[in-house]
mmCIF file of C-alpha atoms in Angstrom:
data_model
loop_
_atom_site.group_PDB
_atom_site.id
_atom_site.type_symbol
_atom_site.label_atom_id
_atom_site.label_comp_id
_atom_site.label_asym_id
_atom_site.label_seq_id
_atom_site.Cartn_x
_atom_site.Cartn_y
_atom_site.Cartn_z
ATOM 1 C CA MET A 1 -10.180 -26.915 3.955
ATOM 2 C CA GLU A 2 -13.718 -26.513 5.993
ATOM 3 C CA ARG A 3 -11.531 -27.875 8.917
ATOM 4 C CA ILE A 4 -9.252 -24.641 8.919
ATOM 5 C CA ARG A 5 -12.205 -22.864 8.491
ATOM 6 C CA GLU A 6 -14.152 -23.537 11.808
ATOM 7 C CA GLN A 7 -11.192 -23.819 13.782
ATOM 8 C CA LEU A 8 -10.664 -19.580 12.615
ATOM 9 C CA VAL A 9 -13.959 -19.167 12.807
ATOM 10 C CA ARG A 10 -14.628 -20.467 17.072
ATOM 11 C CA ARG A 11 -11.454 -18.752 17.651
ATOM 12 C CA LEU A 12 -12.827 -16.130 16.337
ATOM 13 C CA THR A 13 -15.535 -16.033 18.804
ATOM 14 C CA LEU A 14 -13.288 -15.391 21.277
ATOM 15 C CA THR A 15 -12.161 -12.250 20.209
ATOM 16 C CA ASP A 16 -14.393 -8.453 20.624
ATOM 17 C CA THR A 17 -11.603 -6.535 18.562
ATOM 18 C CA ILE A 18 -12.828 -7.038 15.531
ATOM 19 C CA VAL A 19 -15.342 -9.217 13.647
ATOM 20 C CA LEU A 20 -13.200 -11.208 10.195
ATOM 21 C CA VAL A 21 -16.077 -11.180 7.331
ATOM 22 C CA CYS A 22 -14.978 -14.042 5.488
ATOM 23 C CA ILE A 23 -11.675 -16.499 6.239
ATOM 24 C CA VAL A 24 -9.762 -17.520 3.041
ATOM 25 C CA GLY A 25 -7.312 -20.016 3.212
ATOM 26 C CA VAL A 26 -4.856 -19.732 0.882
ATOM 27 C CA THR A 27 -0.847 -21.078 -0.325
ATOM 28 C CA THR A 28 2.362 -19.196 -1.381
ATOM 29 C CA ALA A 29 0.941 -20.862 -4.830
ATOM 30 C CA ILE A 30 -3.166 -20.037 -4.355
ATOM 31 C CA ALA A 31 -5.745 -18.341 -3.625
ATOM 32 C CA VAL A 32 -9.349 -19.169 -2.633
ATOM 33 C CA GLY A 33 -12.377 -17.446 -2.760
ATOM 34 C CA CYS A 34 -14.751 -16.624 -0.014
ATOM 35 C CA GLY A 35 -17.987 -18.632 0.251
ATOM 36 C CA GLY A 36 -21.206 -17.482 1.432
ATOM 37 C CA ALA A 37 -19.293 -13.974 1.538
ATOM 38 C CA GLU A 38 -23.509 -12.777 0.645
ATOM 39 C CA GLN A 39 -23.946 -13.553 4.862
ATOM 40 C CA ALA A 40 -21.095 -12.266 5.802
ATOM 41 C CA SER A 41 -20.936 -8.728 8.104
ATOM 42 C CA VAL A 42 -18.814 -6.475 10.274
ATOM 43 C CA LEU A 43 -19.138 -4.930 13.124
ATOM 44 C CA ARG A 44 -17.065 -1.490 13.156
ATOM 45 C CA THR A 45 -14.791 -0.495 16.492
ATOM 46 C CA ALA A 46 -14.998 2.461 17.853
ATOM 47 C CA ARG A 47 -14.264 6.334 15.973
ATOM 48 C CA ARG A 48 -10.320 7.175 15.515
ATOM 49 C CA ASN A 49 -8.652 7.625 18.703
ATOM 50 C CA ILE A 50 -6.380 10.604 17.386
ATOM 51 C CA HIS A 51 -3.196 11.410 19.179
ATOM 52 C CA GLN A 52 -1.656 14.630 18.172
ATOM 53 C CA VAL A 53 1.970 13.561 18.825
ATOM 54 C CA GLY A 54 4.567 15.998 18.537
ATOM 55 C CA TRP A 55 7.638 15.156 15.272
ATOM 56 C CA ASP A 56 10.954 16.066 15.465
ATOM 57 C CA THR A 57 12.450 16.429 11.997
ATOM 58 C CA VAL A 58 15.461 13.973 10.582
ATOM 59 C CA LEU A 59 15.854 14.527 7.225
ATOM 60 C CA ALA A 60 15.071 16.537 5.270
ATOM 61 C CA ILE A 61 15.187 16.724 0.938
ATOM 62 C CA GLN A 62 13.996 20.065 -0.122
ATOM 63 C CA ILE A 63 14.465 21.722 -3.325
ATOM 64 C CA LEU A 64 14.787 25.010 -3.225
ATOM 65 C CA ASP A 65 15.225 25.260 -7.487
ATOM 66 C CA ALA A 66 12.184 24.728 -9.714
ATOM 67 C CA ASN A 67 15.231 23.489 -12.384
ATOM 68 C CA ASP A 68 16.404 21.675 -9.821
ATOM 69 C CA THR A 69 15.184 17.589 -10.993
ATOM 70 C CA THR A 70 16.087 15.806 -8.152
ATOM 71 C CA LEU A 71 12.747 15.490 -6.950
ATOM 72 C CA LEU A 72 10.465 16.371 -10.183
ATOM 73 C CA VAL A 73 7.746 14.227 -9.232
ATOM 74 C CA PRO A 74 7.823 12.180 -6.610
ATOM 75 C CA ARG A 75 4.626 9.491 -5.883
ATOM 76 C CA SER A 76 5.894 6.670 -3.652
ATOM 77 C CA LEU A 77 8.970 5.885 -1.073
ATOM 78 C CA LYS A 78 10.290 2.526 0.598
ATOM 79 C CA VAL A 79 12.919 2.575 3.085
ATOM 80 C CA VAL A 80 14.939 -0.203 3.469
ATOM 81 C CA GLY A 81 17.503 -0.403 5.899
ATOM 82 C CA ASP A 82 20.020 2.942 5.514
ATOM 83 C CA ARG A 83 18.078 3.600 2.460
ATOM 84 C CA LEU A 84 15.298 5.295 1.085
ATOM 85 C CA PHE A 85 13.517 4.357 -2.195
ATOM 86 C CA VAL A 86 11.490 6.558 -4.611
ATOM 87 C CA LYS A 87 9.834 6.341 -7.401
ATOM 88 C CA ASP A 88 9.789 9.437 -9.658
ATOM 89 C CA ASP A 89 6.599 9.473 -12.559
ATOM 90 C CA ILE A 90 8.631 12.078 -14.646
ATOM 91 C CA ASN A 91 11.871 10.781 -14.437
ATOM 92 C CA GLN A 92 10.004 7.461 -14.924
ATOM 93 C CA ASN A 93 12.902 5.873 -12.415
ATOM 94 C CA ILE A 94 14.046 4.659 -9.065
ATOM 95 C CA ARG A 95 16.538 6.835 -6.868
ATOM 96 C CA ALA A 96 17.553 5.054 -3.991
ATOM 97 C CA ILE A 97 18.847 7.686 -1.324
ATOM 98 C CA ASP A 98 21.022 7.356 1.570
ATOM 99 C CA ARG A 99 18.311 8.415 4.491
ATOM 100 C CA HIS A 100 20.931 9.808 7.203
ATOM 101 C CA ASP A 101 22.615 12.383 4.913
ATOM 102 C CA GLY A 102 19.886 12.552 1.565
ATOM 103 C CA THR A 103 23.022 11.508 -0.515
ATOM 104 C CA LEU A 104 22.001 10.142 -4.419
ATOM 105 C CA LEU A 105 23.546 6.466 -4.241
ATOM 106 C CA TRP A 106 22.231 5.892 -7.741
ATOM 107 C CA SER A 107 19.224 6.053 -10.286
ATOM 108 C CA TYR A 108 17.521 3.799 -12.402
ATOM 109 C CA GLY A 109 15.825 4.625 -15.280
ATOM 110 C CA VAL A 110 15.787 5.179 -18.987
ATOM 111 C CA GLU A 111 12.480 5.628 -21.068
ATOM 112 C CA GLY A 112 11.403 3.415 -23.426
ATOM 113 C CA ALA A 113 10.589 -0.178 -25.198
ATOM 114 C CA GLY A 114 14.111 -1.661 -25.304
ATOM 115 C CA PRO A 115 15.710 -3.918 -23.137
ATOM 116 C CA GLY A 116 16.702 -2.725 -19.779
ATOM 117 C CA GLU A 117 14.409 0.626 -20.958
ATOM 118 C CA VAL A 118 11.534 1.603 -18.453
ATOM 119 C CA GLY A 119 7.580 2.989 -19.601
ATOM 120 C CA ASN A 120 5.705 3.484 -16.938
ATOM 121 C CA VAL A 121 6.926 2.135 -13.314
ATOM 122 C CA ALA A 122 3.643 1.449 -11.780
ATOM 123 C CA ALA A 123 4.627 -0.102 -9.275
ATOM 124 C CA PHE A 124 8.003 -0.944 -7.243
ATOM 125 C CA GLN A 125 8.994 -3.021 -4.415
ATOM 126 C CA VAL A 126 11.754 -4.062 -2.222
ATOM 127 C CA GLY A 127 12.701 -6.861 -1.074
ATOM 128 C CA GLN A 128 15.158 -7.570 2.439
ATOM 129 C CA ASN A 129 18.256 -7.536 0.914
ATOM 130 C CA GLY A 130 18.074 -4.785 -0.845
ATOM 131 C CA ASP A 131 17.253 -6.021 -4.733
ATOM 132 C CA VAL A 132 14.002 -3.403 -6.487
ATOM 133 C CA TRP A 133 11.247 -5.198 -8.967
ATOM 134 C CA ILE A 134 9.431 -2.880 -11.486
ATOM 135 C CA LEU A 135 6.328 -3.035 -12.350
ATOM 136 C CA ASP A 136 6.803 -1.722 -16.081
ATOM 137 C CA SER A 137 3.048 -1.466 -16.748
ATOM 138 C CA LYS A 138 3.726 -0.052 -20.411
ATOM 139 C CA ASN A 139 6.097 -2.521 -21.629
ATOM 140 C CA ARG A 140 4.356 -5.277 -20.042
ATOM 141 C CA LYS A 141 7.636 -6.834 -17.886
ATOM 142 C CA PHE A 142 8.896 -6.395 -13.975
ATOM 143 C CA LEU A 143 12.697 -5.287 -14.037
ATOM 144 C CA VAL A 144 14.773 -6.998 -11.394
ATOM 145 C CA LEU A 145 17.551 -4.074 -9.702
ATOM 146 C CA THR A 146 20.317 -5.336 -7.838
ATOM 147 C CA ALA A 147 21.014 -3.916 -4.285
ATOM 148 C CA ASP A 148 23.353 -1.621 -6.139
ATOM 149 C CA GLY A 149 20.906 -0.897 -8.704
ATOM 150 C CA GLN A 150 22.968 -2.869 -11.775
ATOM 151 C CA LEU A 151 19.567 -4.344 -14.275
ATOM 152 C CA ALA A 152 19.708 -8.390 -12.955
ATOM 153 C CA SER A 153 16.743 -10.024 -14.809
ATOM 154 C CA GLU A 154 13.717 -8.885 -16.867
ATOM 155 C CA LEU A 155 10.323 -11.471 -16.860
ATOM 156 C CA SER A 156 7.288 -11.094 -19.602
ATOM 157 C CA LEU A 157 4.629 -10.163 -18.368
ATOM 158 C CA SER A 158 2.196 -10.363 -21.838
ATOM 159 C CA HIS A 159 1.303 -13.310 -21.258
ATOM 160 C CA LEU A 160 -1.405 -12.169 -18.486
ATOM 161 C CA GLY A 161 -3.745 -10.240 -20.703
ATOM 162 C CA LEU A 162 -4.334 -7.040 -18.163
ATOM 163 C CA ILE A 163 -1.616 -5.299 -16.222
ATOM 164 C CA PRO A 164 -2.447 -4.087 -12.776
ATOM 165 C CA ASP A 165 -1.145 -1.053 -11.549
ATOM 166 C CA ALA A 166 -0.238 -3.048 -7.374
ATOM 167 C CA PHE A 167 1.451 -6.185 -7.139
ATOM 168 C CA VAL A 168 3.100 -8.230 -3.248
ATOM 169 C CA ALA A 169 5.953 -10.486 -4.603
ATOM 170 C CA LEU A 170 6.472 -12.898 -2.051
ATOM 171 C CA SER A 171 9.059 -15.789 -1.117
ATOM 172 C CA ASP A 172 7.595 -18.093 -4.060
ATOM 173 C CA SER A 173 5.501 -16.455 -5.617
ATOM 174 C CA VAL A 174 3.892 -13.277 -6.819
ATOM 175 C CA LEU A 175 0.537 -11.434 -6.351
ATOM 176 C CA PHE A 176 -1.418 -8.517 -8.657
ATOM 177 C CA PRO A 177 -4.889 -7.824 -7.191
ATOM 178 C CA THR A 178 -6.928 -5.838 -10.187
ATOM 179 C CA ALA A 179 -9.862 -4.257 -10.070
ATOM 180 C CA TRP A 180 -11.786 -6.873 -12.005
ATOM 181 C CA PRO A 181 -14.280 -9.587 -10.413
ATOM 182 C CA ASP A 182 -13.504 -12.353 -12.153
ATOM 183 C CA ARG A 183 -10.035 -11.624 -11.709
ATOM 184 C CA GLY A 184 -9.841 -10.016 -9.051
ATOM 185 C CA TRP A 185 -6.570 -11.836 -7.927
ATOM 186 C CA ILE A 186 -3.835 -13.968 -9.921
ATOM 187 C CA TRP A 187 -0.985 -15.753 -8.338
ATOM 188 C CA LEU A 188 1.861 -16.152 -10.249
ATOM 189 C CA SER A 189 5.056 -18.006 -9.457
ATOM 190 C CA ARG A 190 7.957 -16.062 -8.777
ATOM 191 C CA SER A 191 10.927 -17.730 -10.663
ATOM 192 C CA SER A 192 8.856 -17.475 -14.609
ATOM 193 C CA LEU A 193 5.816 -15.605 -13.644
ATOM 194 C CA GLN A 194 3.793 -18.432 -15.049
ATOM 195 C CA VAL A 195 0.065 -18.729 -13.245
ATOM 196 C CA LEU A 196 -0.231 -20.353 -10.511
ATOM 197 C CA SER A 197 -4.399 -19.583 -9.979
ATOM 198 C CA THR A 198 -6.683 -16.545 -10.403
ATOM 199 C CA GLU A 199 -9.241 -16.049 -8.569
ATOM 200 C CA ARG A 200 -12.721 -13.733 -8.100
ATOM 201 C CA HIS A 201 -11.936 -11.777 -5.470
ATOM 202 C CA PRO A 202 -12.716 -12.822 -2.315
ATOM 203 C CA TRP A 203 -14.091 -9.070 -0.957
ATOM 204 C CA PRO A 204 -17.587 -10.107 0.786
ATOM 205 C CA GLU A 205 -19.514 -7.262 -0.197
ATOM 206 C CA PRO A 206 -20.766 -5.754 -3.278
ATOM 207 C CA LEU A 207 -18.263 -3.281 -4.994
ATOM 208 C CA SER A 208 -17.279 -0.669 -7.569
ATOM 209 C CA TYR A 209 -14.208 -2.921 -8.747
ATOM 210 C CA ASP A 210 -13.826 0.224 -11.591
ATOM 211 C CA GLN A 211 -13.136 3.020 -8.610
ATOM 212 C CA ASN A 212 -11.400 0.270 -6.293
ATOM 213 C CA LEU A 213 -7.581 0.936 -6.466
ATOM 214 C CA ARG A 214 -4.986 -0.419 -4.326
ATOM 215 C CA VAL A 215 -2.060 -0.523 -2.863
ATOM 216 C CA SER A 216 0.395 -2.826 -0.822
ATOM 217 C CA THR A 217 3.196 -3.722 1.002
ATOM 218 C CA TYR A 218 5.491 -6.732 2.048
ATOM 219 C CA SER A 219 6.831 -7.674 4.862
ATOM 220 C CA GLY A 220 9.719 -10.792 5.924
ATOM 221 C CA ALA A 221 12.192 -10.164 7.665
ATOM 222 C CA THR A 222 10.861 -7.682 10.172
ATOM 223 C CA THR A 223 8.280 -9.907 11.466
ATOM 224 C CA GLY A 224 9.538 -13.043 11.460
ATOM 225 C CA ARG A 225 6.907 -14.536 9.662
ATOM 226 C CA GLU A 226 5.727 -13.361 5.655
ATOM 227 C CA LEU A 227 3.210 -10.986 6.478
ATOM 228 C CA TRP A 228 1.831 -8.251 3.487
ATOM 229 C CA VAL A 229 -1.640 -5.939 3.045
ATOM 230 C CA VAL A 230 -3.047 -5.265 0.174
ATOM 231 C CA ALA A 231 -5.658 -1.988 0.768
ATOM 232 C CA PHE A 232 -8.119 -0.358 -1.407
ATOM 233 C CA SER A 233 -7.137 2.824 -1.174
ATOM 234 C CA LEU A 234 -10.691 4.230 -2.489
ATOM 235 C CA GLY A 235 -13.656 1.510 -0.523
ATOM 236 C CA PRO A 236 -13.866 -0.335 3.027
ATOM 237 C CA GLY A 237 -11.165 -2.066 3.721
ATOM 238 C CA PHE A 238 -7.714 -4.454 3.843
ATOM 239 C CA PHE A 239 -6.614 -7.796 3.814
ATOM 240 C CA ILE A 240 -3.544 -9.129 5.799
ATOM 241 C CA GLY A 241 -1.990 -12.539 4.188
ATOM 242 C CA ASP A 242 0.196 -14.371 6.956
ATOM 243 C CA GLU A 243 1.557 -17.604 7.296
ATOM 244 C CA GLY A 244 -0.342 -19.152 4.593
ATOM 245 C CA GLN A 245 -3.936 -17.012 5.487
ATOM 246 C CA VAL A 246 -5.130 -14.724 4.100
ATOM 247 C CA SER A 247 -8.644 -12.267 5.837
ATOM 248 C CA PRO A 248 -10.171 -9.205 4.863
ATOM 249 C CA TYR A 249 -11.185 -6.592 7.398
ATOM 250 C CA GLN A 250 -12.853 -2.917 7.323
ATOM 251 C CA TYR A 251 -10.864 0.613 8.165
ATOM 252 C CA VAL A 252 -11.622 2.004 11.742
ATOM 253 C CA GLU A 253 -14.196 4.247 9.315
ATOM 254 C CA HIS A 254 -15.446 3.710 6.128
ATOM 255 C CA VAL A 255 -15.140 7.431 4.605
ATOM 256 C CA PRO A 256 -15.634 7.165 0.625
ATOM 257 C CA PHE A 257 -13.144 9.334 -0.800
ATOM 258 C CA ALA A 258 -14.849 12.786 -3.225
ATOM 259 C CA PHE A 259 -14.386 12.371 -7.003
ATOM 260 C CA LYS A 260 -16.526 12.378 -10.268
ATOM 261 C CA VAL A 261 -18.087 10.199 -12.457
ATOM 262 C CA SER A 262 -17.668 12.176 -15.655
ATOM 263 C CA PRO A 263 -17.217 15.997 -15.820
ATOM 264 C CA GLN A 264 -21.868 16.602 -15.295
ATOM 265 C CA LEU A 265 -22.208 13.747 -12.402
ATOM 266 C CA ARG A 266 -20.698 13.863 -8.897
ATOM 267 C CA ALA A 267 -20.019 10.383 -7.230
ATOM 268 C CA ALA A 268 -22.741 10.242 -4.290
ATOM 269 C CA GLY A 269 -21.336 10.870 -0.684
ATOM 270 C CA ALA A 270 -18.981 13.024 -2.372
ATOM 271 C CA ASP A 271 -19.937 15.899 -0.041
ATOM 272 C CA SER A 272 -18.797 14.399 2.831
ATOM 273 C CA ALA A 273 -15.493 12.263 1.596
ATOM 274 C CA ARG A 274 -12.208 13.198 2.284
ATOM 275 C CA PHE A 275 -10.226 9.852 2.492
ATOM 276 C CA ALA A 276 -7.885 7.814 1.008
ATOM 277 C CA ALA A 277 -5.363 5.216 1.521
ATOM 278 C CA LEU A 278 -1.605 6.203 -0.268
ATOM 279 C CA SER A 279 0.358 3.706 1.646
ATOM 280 C CA VAL A 280 0.772 0.799 4.366
ATOM 281 C CA SER A 281 3.508 0.115 6.374
ATOM 282 C CA ILE A 282 4.136 -3.194 7.990
ATOM 283 C CA VAL A 283 6.673 -3.386 11.701
ATOM 284 C CA HIS A 284 7.018 -5.734 14.457
ATOM 285 C CA GLY A 285 3.662 -6.378 14.387
ATOM 286 C CA GLU A 286 1.941 -2.940 13.646
ATOM 287 C CA ILE A 287 0.129 -1.735 10.588
ATOM 288 C CA PHE A 288 0.394 1.850 10.013
ATOM 289 C CA MET A 289 -1.674 2.646 6.976
ATOM 290 C CA LEU A 290 -1.609 7.149 5.760
ATOM 291 C CA PHE A 291 -4.629 8.812 5.151
ATOM 292 C CA GLY A 292 -4.825 11.454 2.840
ATOM 293 C CA GLY A 293 -7.299 13.270 0.863
ATOM 294 C CA ARG A 294 -8.950 17.043 0.382
ATOM 295 C CA PRO A 295 -8.246 19.472 2.918
ATOM 296 C CA VAL A 296 -10.265 21.036 5.473
ATOM 297 C CA ARG A 297 -13.934 21.323 4.021
ATOM 298 C CA ARG A 298 -16.492 24.006 5.265
ATOM 299 C CA VAL A 299 -18.540 20.928 6.387
ATOM 300 C CA HIS A 300 -15.733 19.554 8.543
ATOM 301 C CA PRO A 301 -14.146 22.203 9.975
ATOM 302 C CA GLY A 302 -10.841 21.825 11.820
ATOM 303 C CA GLU A 303 -11.070 18.164 11.370
ATOM 304 C CA PRO A 304 -7.339 16.883 10.120
ATOM 305 C CA THR A 305 -7.219 15.111 6.409
ATOM 306 C CA GLU A 306 -3.760 13.773 6.676
ATOM 307 C CA LEU A 307 -3.518 10.879 9.322
ATOM 308 C CA ILE A 308 -2.283 7.372 10.114
ATOM 309 C CA ASP A 309 -3.962 4.784 11.297
ATOM 310 C CA VAL A 310 -2.614 1.850 12.814
ATOM 311 C CA TYR A 311 -3.914 -1.701 13.621
ATOM 312 C CA ASP A 312 -2.510 -5.249 14.610
ATOM 313 C CA THR A 313 -1.951 -7.828 12.317
ATOM 314 C CA ARG A 314 -4.803 -9.116 13.375
ATOM 315 C CA GLY A 315 -6.480 -6.426 12.050
ATOM 316 C CA ALA A 316 -7.578 -4.682 15.088
ATOM 317 C CA TYR A 317 -7.539 -0.795 15.130
ATOM 318 C CA GLN A 318 -5.098 0.207 17.384
ATOM 319 C CA ARG A 319 -4.444 4.126 17.157
ATOM 320 C CA SER A 320 -4.249 7.383 14.576
ATOM 321 C CA TYR A 321 -1.624 9.947 14.733
ATOM 322 C CA GLY A 322 -2.270 13.794 13.138
ATOM 323 C CA LEU A 323 0.222 15.028 10.840
ATOM 324 C CA PRO A 324 1.946 18.378 10.611
ATOM 325 C CA PHE A 325 0.935 18.689 7.356
ATOM 326 C CA ASP A 326 0.049 17.339 3.818
ATOM 327 C CA SER A 327 1.350 14.673 2.454
ATOM 328 C CA TRP A 328 1.208 11.664 -0.352
ATOM 329 C CA SER A 329 3.244 8.843 0.204
ATOM 330 C CA MET A 330 5.101 6.965 3.762
ATOM 331 C CA ASP A 331 7.122 4.131 5.033
ATOM 332 C CA THR A 332 8.271 3.422 8.075
ATOM 333 C CA SER A 333 11.276 1.281 9.073
ATOM 334 C CA ASP A 334 10.535 0.697 12.538
ATOM 335 C CA GLY A 335 7.599 2.956 13.873
ATOM 336 C CA GLN A 336 8.981 5.582 15.279
ATOM 337 C CA THR A 337 10.711 8.013 12.459
ATOM 338 C CA PHE A 338 8.520 8.101 9.365
ATOM 339 C CA TYR A 339 9.614 9.119 6.153
ATOM 340 C CA PHE A 340 6.425 11.673 4.074
ATOM 341 C CA LEU A 341 7.039 12.555 0.358
ATOM 342 C CA THR A 342 5.125 16.231 0.263
ATOM 343 C CA GLN A 343 5.607 19.842 -0.572
ATOM 344 C CA ALA A 344 7.529 23.119 -0.006
ATOM 345 C CA ASP A 345 6.677 26.359 -1.399
ATOM 346 C CA SER A 346 4.771 24.648 -3.895
ATOM 347 C CA LEU A 347 7.932 22.079 -4.636
ATOM 348 C CA PRO A 348 8.220 18.604 -3.731
ATOM 349 C CA ALA A 349 10.072 17.944 -1.045
ATOM 350 C CA LEU A 350 11.496 14.337 1.145
ATOM 351 C CA PHE A 351 11.369 14.516 4.823
ATOM 352 C CA GLY A 352 12.010 12.100 8.242
ATOM 353 C CA LEU A 353 9.678 12.694 11.126
ATOM 354 C CA LYS A 354 10.818 11.221 14.329
ATOM 355 C CA LEU A 355 7.807 10.149 16.985
ATOM 356 C CA ARG A 356 8.516 13.114 20.165
ATOM 357 C CA ASN A 357 8.434 10.842 23.527
#
C-alpha cells in the first residue's frame, strides 16, 4: 500500500492543475483511512470561469393546476437511456418518465411499513441496465426494482444501527457515506449487505460532521470505468473513486452555505454564503455539479446563484455554466442536454435544456 501511495504522490508532482490532499487506497471491498491528514494541504485552483451560454428547451413538464399530482414535491432526478427517474417526497414514490415526450411509464411507491412498502425514500440510484435501488431510511431497507418498475427484492439494513441518506451501489459493493467521524464510510456486500469495512472519514481537514450532508453518483458504462463521486452538500469538496482508488478534492471556490445553528444563532459566514452542492453527474470523463442556494443578495449584486461546475475525473476544475433559472436537482447523460427540477409560476416543473452551439 505504501508503494502505491509513493507512486501516486510522485505522479502528482508533475501536475500543476490541482494538489491532491490525501491518497486513500481502496479495493471494491475496503476503504483505507488517510494517514498524516493533519499535515495535508490544498492549493486552490482559479476562480470560477462562468460561461454565459444559450439554452434550448427540449422537454417541458409543467404543472398548470395545483391539484395535479404528477409532480407534487419532486426532489431529485436521474436520467438513464431514454428514461427520467424522479423521486417525489410527498408521494414517497419513484416515477419513470419518457425523456422524449414526458409520458409517465410507471410509478412505484405505496407508503407503509409492510413488504414492498416505502416509509421514506432517502435516496435512489439507477443502474445502467435500468434497475432501481431505493433507500428507505424509515423502514431500514433497500427495495430493488426491475427496469419496468416491478419489485425484485428487499434487503434489510437493520443490522447497521444507522441509516445514511446517500449511497453508491458499485458492481459488488455498496458504499454508505455517513456523518459519523469514526464510521465515516461503511462498505457493504452488494449481495448480502453485510458490513465489509468501517473506516474513519478520509477528508484530511477537520469538519463539522453534523452539518455536512452528502450527495453521490455512480457511472459505469458511459465512461468505460467504474467511477463514482461523493460530494459535500455543505463543505469544502468531493471525492472521486476510480479504478480501485479514491481521492479527495477541493471545490474551485469553497463557499459555505448560509444556515442557522438555532433560531437565535446564525452560523459564521452566513452573510456571504450563497451555494450548496445539490446534484452530481459523471459523463465521458467529466463531472458536472449543480450548485444552488439563495437568490441574489444585497451584498452580492448581480452574482448568479445557480450554476453548473465542471471538473475532469482527476479533480481539476474546467468551467462553469450559468443557468436561466433556479433548480434543486440536475442530471445529464451526454454533457450537452441537462434535465432540471425547478418551479414555474410557483408550481413544480421538469425541464430539459440543451446547450446552444
